[in-house]
Short mmCIF file of C-alpha atoms and ligand atoms in Angstrom, two decimals:
data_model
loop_
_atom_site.label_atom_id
_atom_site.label_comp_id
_atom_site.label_asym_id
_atom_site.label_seq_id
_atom_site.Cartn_x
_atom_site.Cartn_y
_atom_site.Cartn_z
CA UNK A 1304 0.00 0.00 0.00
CA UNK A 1305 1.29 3.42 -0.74
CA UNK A 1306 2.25 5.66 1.85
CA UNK A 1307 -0.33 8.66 2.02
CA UNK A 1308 0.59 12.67 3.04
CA UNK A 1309 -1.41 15.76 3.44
CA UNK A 1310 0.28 19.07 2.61
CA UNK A 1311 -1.44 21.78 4.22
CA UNK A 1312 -0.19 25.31 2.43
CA UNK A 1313 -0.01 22.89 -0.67
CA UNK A 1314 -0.74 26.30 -3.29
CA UNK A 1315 2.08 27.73 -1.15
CA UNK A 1316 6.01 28.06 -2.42
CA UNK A 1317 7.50 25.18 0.56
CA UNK A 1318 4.31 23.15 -0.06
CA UNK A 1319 3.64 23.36 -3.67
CA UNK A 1320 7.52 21.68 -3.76
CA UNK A 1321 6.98 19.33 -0.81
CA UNK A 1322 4.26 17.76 -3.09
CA UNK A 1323 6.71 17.15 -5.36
CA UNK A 1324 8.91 15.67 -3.35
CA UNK A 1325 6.51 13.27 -1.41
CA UNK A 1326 4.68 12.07 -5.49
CA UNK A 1327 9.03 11.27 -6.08
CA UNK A 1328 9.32 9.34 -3.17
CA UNK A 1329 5.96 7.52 -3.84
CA UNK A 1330 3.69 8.97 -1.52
CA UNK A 1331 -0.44 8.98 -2.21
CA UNK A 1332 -0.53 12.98 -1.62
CA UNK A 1333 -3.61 15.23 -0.97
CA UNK A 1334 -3.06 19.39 -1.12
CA UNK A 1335 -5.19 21.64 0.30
CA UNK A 1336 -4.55 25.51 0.40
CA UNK A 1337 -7.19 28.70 -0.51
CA UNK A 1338 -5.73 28.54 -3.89
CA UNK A 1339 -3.36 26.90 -6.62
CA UNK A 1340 -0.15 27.91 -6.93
CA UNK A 1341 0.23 30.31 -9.44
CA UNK A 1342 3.86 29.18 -10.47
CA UNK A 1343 3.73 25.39 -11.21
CA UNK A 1344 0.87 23.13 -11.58
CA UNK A 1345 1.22 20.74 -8.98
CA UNK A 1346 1.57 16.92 -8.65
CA UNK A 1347 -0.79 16.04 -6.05
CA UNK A 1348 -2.97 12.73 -6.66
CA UNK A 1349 -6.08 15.39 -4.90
CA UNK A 1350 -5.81 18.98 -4.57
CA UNK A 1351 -8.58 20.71 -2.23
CA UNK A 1352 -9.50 24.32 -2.44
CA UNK A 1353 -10.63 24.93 1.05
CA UNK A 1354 -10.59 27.89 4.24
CA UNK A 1355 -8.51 25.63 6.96
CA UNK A 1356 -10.10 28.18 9.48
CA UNK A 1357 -13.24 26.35 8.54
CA UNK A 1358 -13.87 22.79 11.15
CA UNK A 1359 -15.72 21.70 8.69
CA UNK A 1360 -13.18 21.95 5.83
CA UNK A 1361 -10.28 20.86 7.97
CA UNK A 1362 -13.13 17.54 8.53
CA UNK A 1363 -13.18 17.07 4.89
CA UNK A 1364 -9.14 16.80 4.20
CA UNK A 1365 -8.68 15.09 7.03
CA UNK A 1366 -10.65 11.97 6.63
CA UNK A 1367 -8.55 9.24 7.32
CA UNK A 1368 -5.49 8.33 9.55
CA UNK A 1369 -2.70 9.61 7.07
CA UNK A 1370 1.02 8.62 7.12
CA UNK A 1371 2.50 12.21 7.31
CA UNK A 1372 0.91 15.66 7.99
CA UNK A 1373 2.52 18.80 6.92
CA UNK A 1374 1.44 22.28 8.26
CA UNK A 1375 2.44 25.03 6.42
CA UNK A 1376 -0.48 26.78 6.03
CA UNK A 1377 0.00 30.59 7.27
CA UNK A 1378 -0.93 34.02 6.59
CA UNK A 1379 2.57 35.56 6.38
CA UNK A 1380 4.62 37.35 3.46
CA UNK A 1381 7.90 39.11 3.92
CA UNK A 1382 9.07 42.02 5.87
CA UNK A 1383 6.45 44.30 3.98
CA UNK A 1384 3.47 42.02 4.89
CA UNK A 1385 4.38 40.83 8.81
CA UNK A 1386 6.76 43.49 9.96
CA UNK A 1387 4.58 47.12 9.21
CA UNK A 1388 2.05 46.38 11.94
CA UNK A 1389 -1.00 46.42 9.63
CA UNK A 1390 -1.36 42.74 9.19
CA UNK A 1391 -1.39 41.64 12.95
CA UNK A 1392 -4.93 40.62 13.74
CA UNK A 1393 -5.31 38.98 10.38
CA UNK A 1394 -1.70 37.13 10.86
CA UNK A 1395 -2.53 36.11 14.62
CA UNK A 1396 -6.16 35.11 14.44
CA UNK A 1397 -5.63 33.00 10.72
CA UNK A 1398 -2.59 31.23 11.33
CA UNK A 1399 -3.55 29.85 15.35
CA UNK A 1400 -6.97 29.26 14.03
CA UNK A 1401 -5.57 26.57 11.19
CA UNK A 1402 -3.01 25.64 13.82
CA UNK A 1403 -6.12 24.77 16.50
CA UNK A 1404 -7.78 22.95 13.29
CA UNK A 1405 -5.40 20.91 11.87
CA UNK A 1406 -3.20 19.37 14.79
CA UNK A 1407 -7.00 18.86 16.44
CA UNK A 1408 -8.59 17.14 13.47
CA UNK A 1409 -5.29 15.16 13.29
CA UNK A 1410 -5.85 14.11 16.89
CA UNK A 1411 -9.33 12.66 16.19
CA UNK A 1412 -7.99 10.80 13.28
CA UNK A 1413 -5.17 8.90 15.66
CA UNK A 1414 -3.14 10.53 13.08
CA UNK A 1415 0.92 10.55 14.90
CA UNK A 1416 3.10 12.02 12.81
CA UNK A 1417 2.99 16.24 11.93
CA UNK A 1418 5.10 18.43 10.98
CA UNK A 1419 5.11 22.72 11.83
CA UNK A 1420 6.90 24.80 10.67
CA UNK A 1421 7.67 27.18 12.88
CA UNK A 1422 10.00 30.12 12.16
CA UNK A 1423 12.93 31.92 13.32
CA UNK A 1424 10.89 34.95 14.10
CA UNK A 1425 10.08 33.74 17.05
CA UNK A 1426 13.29 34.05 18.93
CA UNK A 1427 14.06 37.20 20.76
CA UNK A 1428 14.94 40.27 19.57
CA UNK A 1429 17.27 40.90 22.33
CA UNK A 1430 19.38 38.14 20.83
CA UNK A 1431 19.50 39.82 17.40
CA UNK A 1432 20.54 43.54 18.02
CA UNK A 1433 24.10 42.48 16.65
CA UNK A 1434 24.26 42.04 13.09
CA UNK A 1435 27.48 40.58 13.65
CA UNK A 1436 26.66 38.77 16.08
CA UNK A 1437 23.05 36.56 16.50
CA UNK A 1438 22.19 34.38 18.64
CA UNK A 1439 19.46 31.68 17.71
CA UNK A 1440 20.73 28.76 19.25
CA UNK A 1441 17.19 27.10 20.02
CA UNK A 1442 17.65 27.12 23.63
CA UNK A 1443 17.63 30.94 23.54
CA UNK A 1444 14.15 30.80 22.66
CA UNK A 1445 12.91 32.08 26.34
CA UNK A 1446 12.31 33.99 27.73
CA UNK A 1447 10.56 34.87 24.80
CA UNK A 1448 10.30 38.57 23.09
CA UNK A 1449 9.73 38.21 19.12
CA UNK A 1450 10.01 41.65 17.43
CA UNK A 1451 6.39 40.56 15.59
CA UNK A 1452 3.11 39.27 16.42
CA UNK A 1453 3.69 36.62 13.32
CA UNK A 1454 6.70 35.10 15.64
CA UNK A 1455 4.49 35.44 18.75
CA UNK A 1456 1.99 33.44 17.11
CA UNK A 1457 4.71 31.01 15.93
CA UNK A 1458 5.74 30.56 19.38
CA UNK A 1459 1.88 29.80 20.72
CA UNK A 1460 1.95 26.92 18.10
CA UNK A 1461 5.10 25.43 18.51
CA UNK A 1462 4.32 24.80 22.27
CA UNK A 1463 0.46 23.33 21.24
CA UNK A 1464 1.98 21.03 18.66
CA UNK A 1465 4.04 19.85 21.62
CA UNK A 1466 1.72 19.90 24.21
CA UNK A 1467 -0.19 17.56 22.03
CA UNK A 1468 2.71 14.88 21.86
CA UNK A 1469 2.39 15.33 25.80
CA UNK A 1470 -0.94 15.02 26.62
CA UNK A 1471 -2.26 13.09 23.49
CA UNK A 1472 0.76 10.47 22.78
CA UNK A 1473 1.13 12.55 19.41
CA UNK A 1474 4.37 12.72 17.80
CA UNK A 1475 4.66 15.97 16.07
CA UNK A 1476 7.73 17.57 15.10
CA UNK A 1477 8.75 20.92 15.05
CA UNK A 1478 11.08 23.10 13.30
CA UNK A 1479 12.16 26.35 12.79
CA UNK A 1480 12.84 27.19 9.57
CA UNK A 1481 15.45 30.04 8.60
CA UNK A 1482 14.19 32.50 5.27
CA UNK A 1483 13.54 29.66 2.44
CA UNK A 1484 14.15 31.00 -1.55
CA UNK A 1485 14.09 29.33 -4.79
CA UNK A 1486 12.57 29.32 -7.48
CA UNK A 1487 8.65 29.33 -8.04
CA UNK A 1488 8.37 31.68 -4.76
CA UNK A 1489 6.48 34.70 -4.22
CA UNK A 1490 8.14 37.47 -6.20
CA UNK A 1491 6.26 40.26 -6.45
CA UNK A 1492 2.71 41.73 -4.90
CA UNK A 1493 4.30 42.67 -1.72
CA UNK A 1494 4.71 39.61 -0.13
CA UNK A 1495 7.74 38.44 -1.66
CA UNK A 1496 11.03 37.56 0.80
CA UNK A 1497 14.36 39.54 0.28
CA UNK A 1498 16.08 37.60 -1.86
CA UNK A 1499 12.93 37.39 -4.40
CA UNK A 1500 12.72 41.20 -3.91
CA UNK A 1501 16.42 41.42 -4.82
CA UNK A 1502 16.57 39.19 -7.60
CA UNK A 1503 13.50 41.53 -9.26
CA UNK A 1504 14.76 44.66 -8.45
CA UNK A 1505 18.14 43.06 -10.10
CA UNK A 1506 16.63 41.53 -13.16
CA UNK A 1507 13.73 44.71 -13.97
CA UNK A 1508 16.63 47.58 -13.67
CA UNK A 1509 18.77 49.35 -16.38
CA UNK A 1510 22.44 48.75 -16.39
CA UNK A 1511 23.18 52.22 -14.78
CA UNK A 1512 20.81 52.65 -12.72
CA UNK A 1513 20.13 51.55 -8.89
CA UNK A 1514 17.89 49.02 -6.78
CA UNK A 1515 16.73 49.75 -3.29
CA UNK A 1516 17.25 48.11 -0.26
CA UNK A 1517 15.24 48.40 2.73
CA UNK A 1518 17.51 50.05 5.88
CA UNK A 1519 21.04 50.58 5.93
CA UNK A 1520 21.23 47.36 4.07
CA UNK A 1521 24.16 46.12 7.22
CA UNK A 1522 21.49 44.19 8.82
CA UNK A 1523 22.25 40.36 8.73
CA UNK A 1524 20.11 37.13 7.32
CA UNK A 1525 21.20 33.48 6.08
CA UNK A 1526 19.00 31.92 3.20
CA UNK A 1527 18.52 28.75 3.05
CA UNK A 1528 17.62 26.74 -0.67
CA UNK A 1529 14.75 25.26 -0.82
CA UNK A 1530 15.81 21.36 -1.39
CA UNK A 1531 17.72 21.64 1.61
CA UNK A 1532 14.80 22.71 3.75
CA UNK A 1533 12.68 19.95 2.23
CA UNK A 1534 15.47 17.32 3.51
CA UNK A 1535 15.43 19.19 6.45
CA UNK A 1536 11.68 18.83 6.89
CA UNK A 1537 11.52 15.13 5.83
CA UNK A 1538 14.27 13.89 7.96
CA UNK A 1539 12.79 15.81 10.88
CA UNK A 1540 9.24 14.32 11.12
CA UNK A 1541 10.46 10.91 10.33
CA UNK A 1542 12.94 11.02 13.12
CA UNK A 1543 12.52 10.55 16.43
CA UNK A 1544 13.45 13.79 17.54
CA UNK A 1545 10.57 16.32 18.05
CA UNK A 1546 12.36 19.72 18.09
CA UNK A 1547 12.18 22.73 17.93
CA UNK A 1548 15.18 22.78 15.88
CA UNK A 1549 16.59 25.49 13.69
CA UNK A 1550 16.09 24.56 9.51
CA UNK A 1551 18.16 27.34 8.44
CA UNK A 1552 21.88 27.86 6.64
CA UNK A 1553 24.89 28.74 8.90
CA UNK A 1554 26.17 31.53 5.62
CA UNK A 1555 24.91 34.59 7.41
CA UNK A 1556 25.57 37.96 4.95
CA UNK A 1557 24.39 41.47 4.94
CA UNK A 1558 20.96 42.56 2.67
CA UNK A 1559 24.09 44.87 1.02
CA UNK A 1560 26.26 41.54 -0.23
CA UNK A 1561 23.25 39.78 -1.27
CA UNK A 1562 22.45 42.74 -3.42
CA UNK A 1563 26.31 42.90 -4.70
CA UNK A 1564 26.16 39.35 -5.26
CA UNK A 1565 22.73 39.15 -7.45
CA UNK A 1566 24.03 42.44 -8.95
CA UNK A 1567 27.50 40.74 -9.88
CA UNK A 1568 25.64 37.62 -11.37
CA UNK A 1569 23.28 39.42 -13.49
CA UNK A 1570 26.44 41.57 -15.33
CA UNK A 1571 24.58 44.72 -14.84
CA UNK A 1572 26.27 47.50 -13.83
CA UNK A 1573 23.80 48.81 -10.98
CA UNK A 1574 24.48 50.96 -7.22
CA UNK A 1575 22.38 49.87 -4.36
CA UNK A 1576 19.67 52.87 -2.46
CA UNK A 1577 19.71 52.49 1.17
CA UNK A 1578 15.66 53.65 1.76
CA UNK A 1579 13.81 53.57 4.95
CA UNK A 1580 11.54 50.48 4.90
CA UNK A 1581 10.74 47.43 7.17
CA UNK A 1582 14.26 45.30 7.80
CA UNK A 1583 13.27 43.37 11.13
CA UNK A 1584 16.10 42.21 13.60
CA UNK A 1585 19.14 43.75 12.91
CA UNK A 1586 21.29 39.87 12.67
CA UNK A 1587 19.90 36.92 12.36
CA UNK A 1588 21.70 33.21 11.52
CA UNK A 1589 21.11 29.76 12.11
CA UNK A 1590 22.77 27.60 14.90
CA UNK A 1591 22.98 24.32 13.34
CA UNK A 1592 24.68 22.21 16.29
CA UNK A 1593 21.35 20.95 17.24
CA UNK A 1594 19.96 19.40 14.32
CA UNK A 1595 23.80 18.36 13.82
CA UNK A 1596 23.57 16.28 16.85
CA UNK A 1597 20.35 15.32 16.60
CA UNK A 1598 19.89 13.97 13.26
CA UNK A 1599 23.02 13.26 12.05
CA UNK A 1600 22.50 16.24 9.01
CA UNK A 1601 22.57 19.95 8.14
CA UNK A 1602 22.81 22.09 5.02
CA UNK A 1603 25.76 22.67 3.05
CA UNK A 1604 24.84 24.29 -0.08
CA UNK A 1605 26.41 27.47 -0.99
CA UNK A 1606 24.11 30.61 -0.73
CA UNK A 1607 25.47 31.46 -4.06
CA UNK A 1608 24.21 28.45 -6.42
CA UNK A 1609 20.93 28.69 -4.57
CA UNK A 1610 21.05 32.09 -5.66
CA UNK A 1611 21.87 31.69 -9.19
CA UNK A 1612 18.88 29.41 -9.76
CA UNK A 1613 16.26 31.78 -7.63
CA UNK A 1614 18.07 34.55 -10.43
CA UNK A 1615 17.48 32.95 -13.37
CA UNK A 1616 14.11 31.41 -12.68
CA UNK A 1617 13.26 34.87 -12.15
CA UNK A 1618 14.94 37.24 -15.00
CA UNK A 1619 12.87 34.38 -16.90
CA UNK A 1620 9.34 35.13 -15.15
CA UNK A 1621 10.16 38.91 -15.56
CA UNK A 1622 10.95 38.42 -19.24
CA UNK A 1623 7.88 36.02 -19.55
CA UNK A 1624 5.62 38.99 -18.44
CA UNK A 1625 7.15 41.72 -20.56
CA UNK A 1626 6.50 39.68 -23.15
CA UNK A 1627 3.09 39.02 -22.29
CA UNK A 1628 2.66 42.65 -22.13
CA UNK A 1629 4.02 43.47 -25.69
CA UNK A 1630 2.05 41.16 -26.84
CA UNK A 1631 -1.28 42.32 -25.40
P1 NAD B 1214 3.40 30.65 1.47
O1 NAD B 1214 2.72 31.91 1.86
O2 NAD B 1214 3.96 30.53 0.10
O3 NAD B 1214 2.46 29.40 1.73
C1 NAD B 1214 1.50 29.39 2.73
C2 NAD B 1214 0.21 28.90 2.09
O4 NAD B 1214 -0.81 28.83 3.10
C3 NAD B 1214 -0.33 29.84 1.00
O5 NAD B 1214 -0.43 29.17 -0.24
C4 NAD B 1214 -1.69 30.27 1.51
O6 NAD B 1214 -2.68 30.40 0.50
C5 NAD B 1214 -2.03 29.12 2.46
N1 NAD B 1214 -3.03 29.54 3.42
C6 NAD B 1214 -3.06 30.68 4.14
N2 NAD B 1214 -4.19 30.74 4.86
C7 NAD B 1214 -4.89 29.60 4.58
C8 NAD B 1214 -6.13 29.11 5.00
N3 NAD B 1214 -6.90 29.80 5.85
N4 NAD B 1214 -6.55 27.93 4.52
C9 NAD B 1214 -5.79 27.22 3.62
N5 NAD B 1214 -4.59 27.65 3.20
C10 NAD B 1214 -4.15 28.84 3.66
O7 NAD B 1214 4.56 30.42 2.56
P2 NAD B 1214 5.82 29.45 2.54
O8 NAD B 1214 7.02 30.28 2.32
O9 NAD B 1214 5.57 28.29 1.67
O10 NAD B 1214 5.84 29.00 4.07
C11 NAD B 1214 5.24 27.80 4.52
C12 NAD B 1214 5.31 27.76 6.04
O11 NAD B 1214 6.67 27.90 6.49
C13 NAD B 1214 4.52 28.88 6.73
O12 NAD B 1214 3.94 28.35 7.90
C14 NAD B 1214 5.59 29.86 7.12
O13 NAD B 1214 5.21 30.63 8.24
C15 NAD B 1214 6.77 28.96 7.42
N6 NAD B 1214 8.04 29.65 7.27
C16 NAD B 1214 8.46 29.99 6.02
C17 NAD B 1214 9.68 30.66 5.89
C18 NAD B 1214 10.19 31.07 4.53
O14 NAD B 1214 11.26 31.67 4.48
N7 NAD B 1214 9.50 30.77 3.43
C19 NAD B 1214 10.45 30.97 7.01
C20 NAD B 1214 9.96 30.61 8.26
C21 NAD B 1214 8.77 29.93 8.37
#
């Protein structure tokens, strides 16, 4: 018999390529998300178009004991969406009410095994004043003071997924992942991530001209590719280890030398425009001695390949759509 999955978030950019992943392995999946995903069709044996902030829809996809759950259903965007204040109530109430749903529904199944991603929002800001400097080892985690409501909610979850495995015999896992690219993300609208942002500010300029960059452009982030989160996220709920543990890449660089090195790649000749806009923690990297230990793995790709791919995937989406245009 075939091994079944449900990818909650399946219309989103981790999910749509988890399905992927799971159809390669073998898996029987089901997606469900409030939409498709508007950048690849996706490979899921069912797809369902349904509210998880609805009981009743959350019933429907959840109708029998699967193998594997993922969450990654969320309301949540990039520093424009979670980090200007204006989003709070929508990000707080949505994303604990699917969280309440799913693990819940999952509980009444005698479903075992689910997965949440968590994020590294959720670890203090007091940790992260040093660019140079982060700390996000996960036992820093408390006591807590995220610099958003979208990490506080992150944290609330986290500690119901677990008090499940405590109270219910569940055996969810939890991680927390670190700023996931590649290609077939978000890029534009507003809710796009930094490096998405960067690569189409990169690819839509005119050699000569300049992108901007959100704050002095010294503040800190590592990236990590999306294949390695995905092995990551698989090894993780399969193990016995139920987190939290960090997901994230240990090659920490400033928004500045991402910009330089997107810039360099493209062969445009093109300054950077330190603007005042939402940046978020001032450092942030991943401590990867945890999930080192613990599962006997952690990421090694070079930022810079990842890169390259997220780059040309979308110069060709930009091109695609000017195209589009000239043609309309
Ligand atoms: P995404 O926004 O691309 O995907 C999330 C999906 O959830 C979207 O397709 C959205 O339509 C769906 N969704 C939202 N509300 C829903 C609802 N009420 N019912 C059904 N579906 C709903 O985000 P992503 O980058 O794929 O992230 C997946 C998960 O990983 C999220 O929980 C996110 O918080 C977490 N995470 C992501 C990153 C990252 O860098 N991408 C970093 C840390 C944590």
């Amino acid at each position: 018999m075939k091994k079944t999955a449900l990818v909650c978030g399946a219309g989103g950019f981790i999910g749509g390529h988890l399905v992927t992943r799971l159809k390669s392995e073998g898996f029987w999946v089901r997606g469900v998300d409030l939409e498709f995903n508007k950048y690849q069709e996706s490979d899921a044996d069912d797809f369902a178009i349904g509210d998880l902030r609805d009981q009743n829809v959350v019933a429907r996809v959840v109708d029998r004991k699967f193998d594997e759950v993922y969450q990654l259903a969320a309301d949540m965007g990039g520093a424009g969406y979670i980090f200007t204040g204006e989003n709070d109530a929508s990000v707080m109430h949505n994303s604990a009410t699917i969280n309440l749903n799913v693990l819940d529904a999952c509980h009444k199944r005698n479903i075992k095994r689910v997965f949440y991603s968590s994020s590294a929002c959720m670890y203090p800001e007091y940790n992260q004043l040093d660019p140079n400097n982060p700390n996000c080892s996960e036992d820093s985690a408390y006591p807590a003071n995220p610099d958003s409501e979208y990490g506080w909610e992150k944290l609330f979850s986290e500690r119901l997924y677990l008090a499940y495995n405590r109270n219910f015999g569940m055996e969810c896992r939890v991680a927390r992942y670190h700023n996931i690219f590649g290609p077939k993300g978000t890029w534009t609208g507003g809710k796009e991530k930094a490096p998405a942002a960067i690569c189409r500010k990169v690819a839509t300029s005119k050699d000569g001209s300049s992108i901007e960059i959100w704050g002095d452009g010294l503040q800190t982030r590592s990236f990590l590719f999306i294949d390695e989160c995905l092995e990551g996220t698989t090894r993780l709920l399969r193990s016995s280890f139920e987190g939290p543990v960090n997901i994230g890449s240990e090659e920490m660089i400033s928004i500045n030398d991402l910009a330089r090195m997107v810039i360099d790649m493209s062969g445009k000749n093109l300054g950077i425009n330190n603007i005042d806009g939402p940046e978020g923690v001032r450092g942030r990297n991943s401590d990867n001695r945890l999930i080192a230990e613990m599962l006997d793995w952690k990421p090694s790709q070079k930022l810079r390949d990842g890169i390259q791919l997220t780059y040309d995937w979308i110069a060709s989406e930009v091109g695609r759509r000017h195209n589009q245009l000239d043609g309309a």
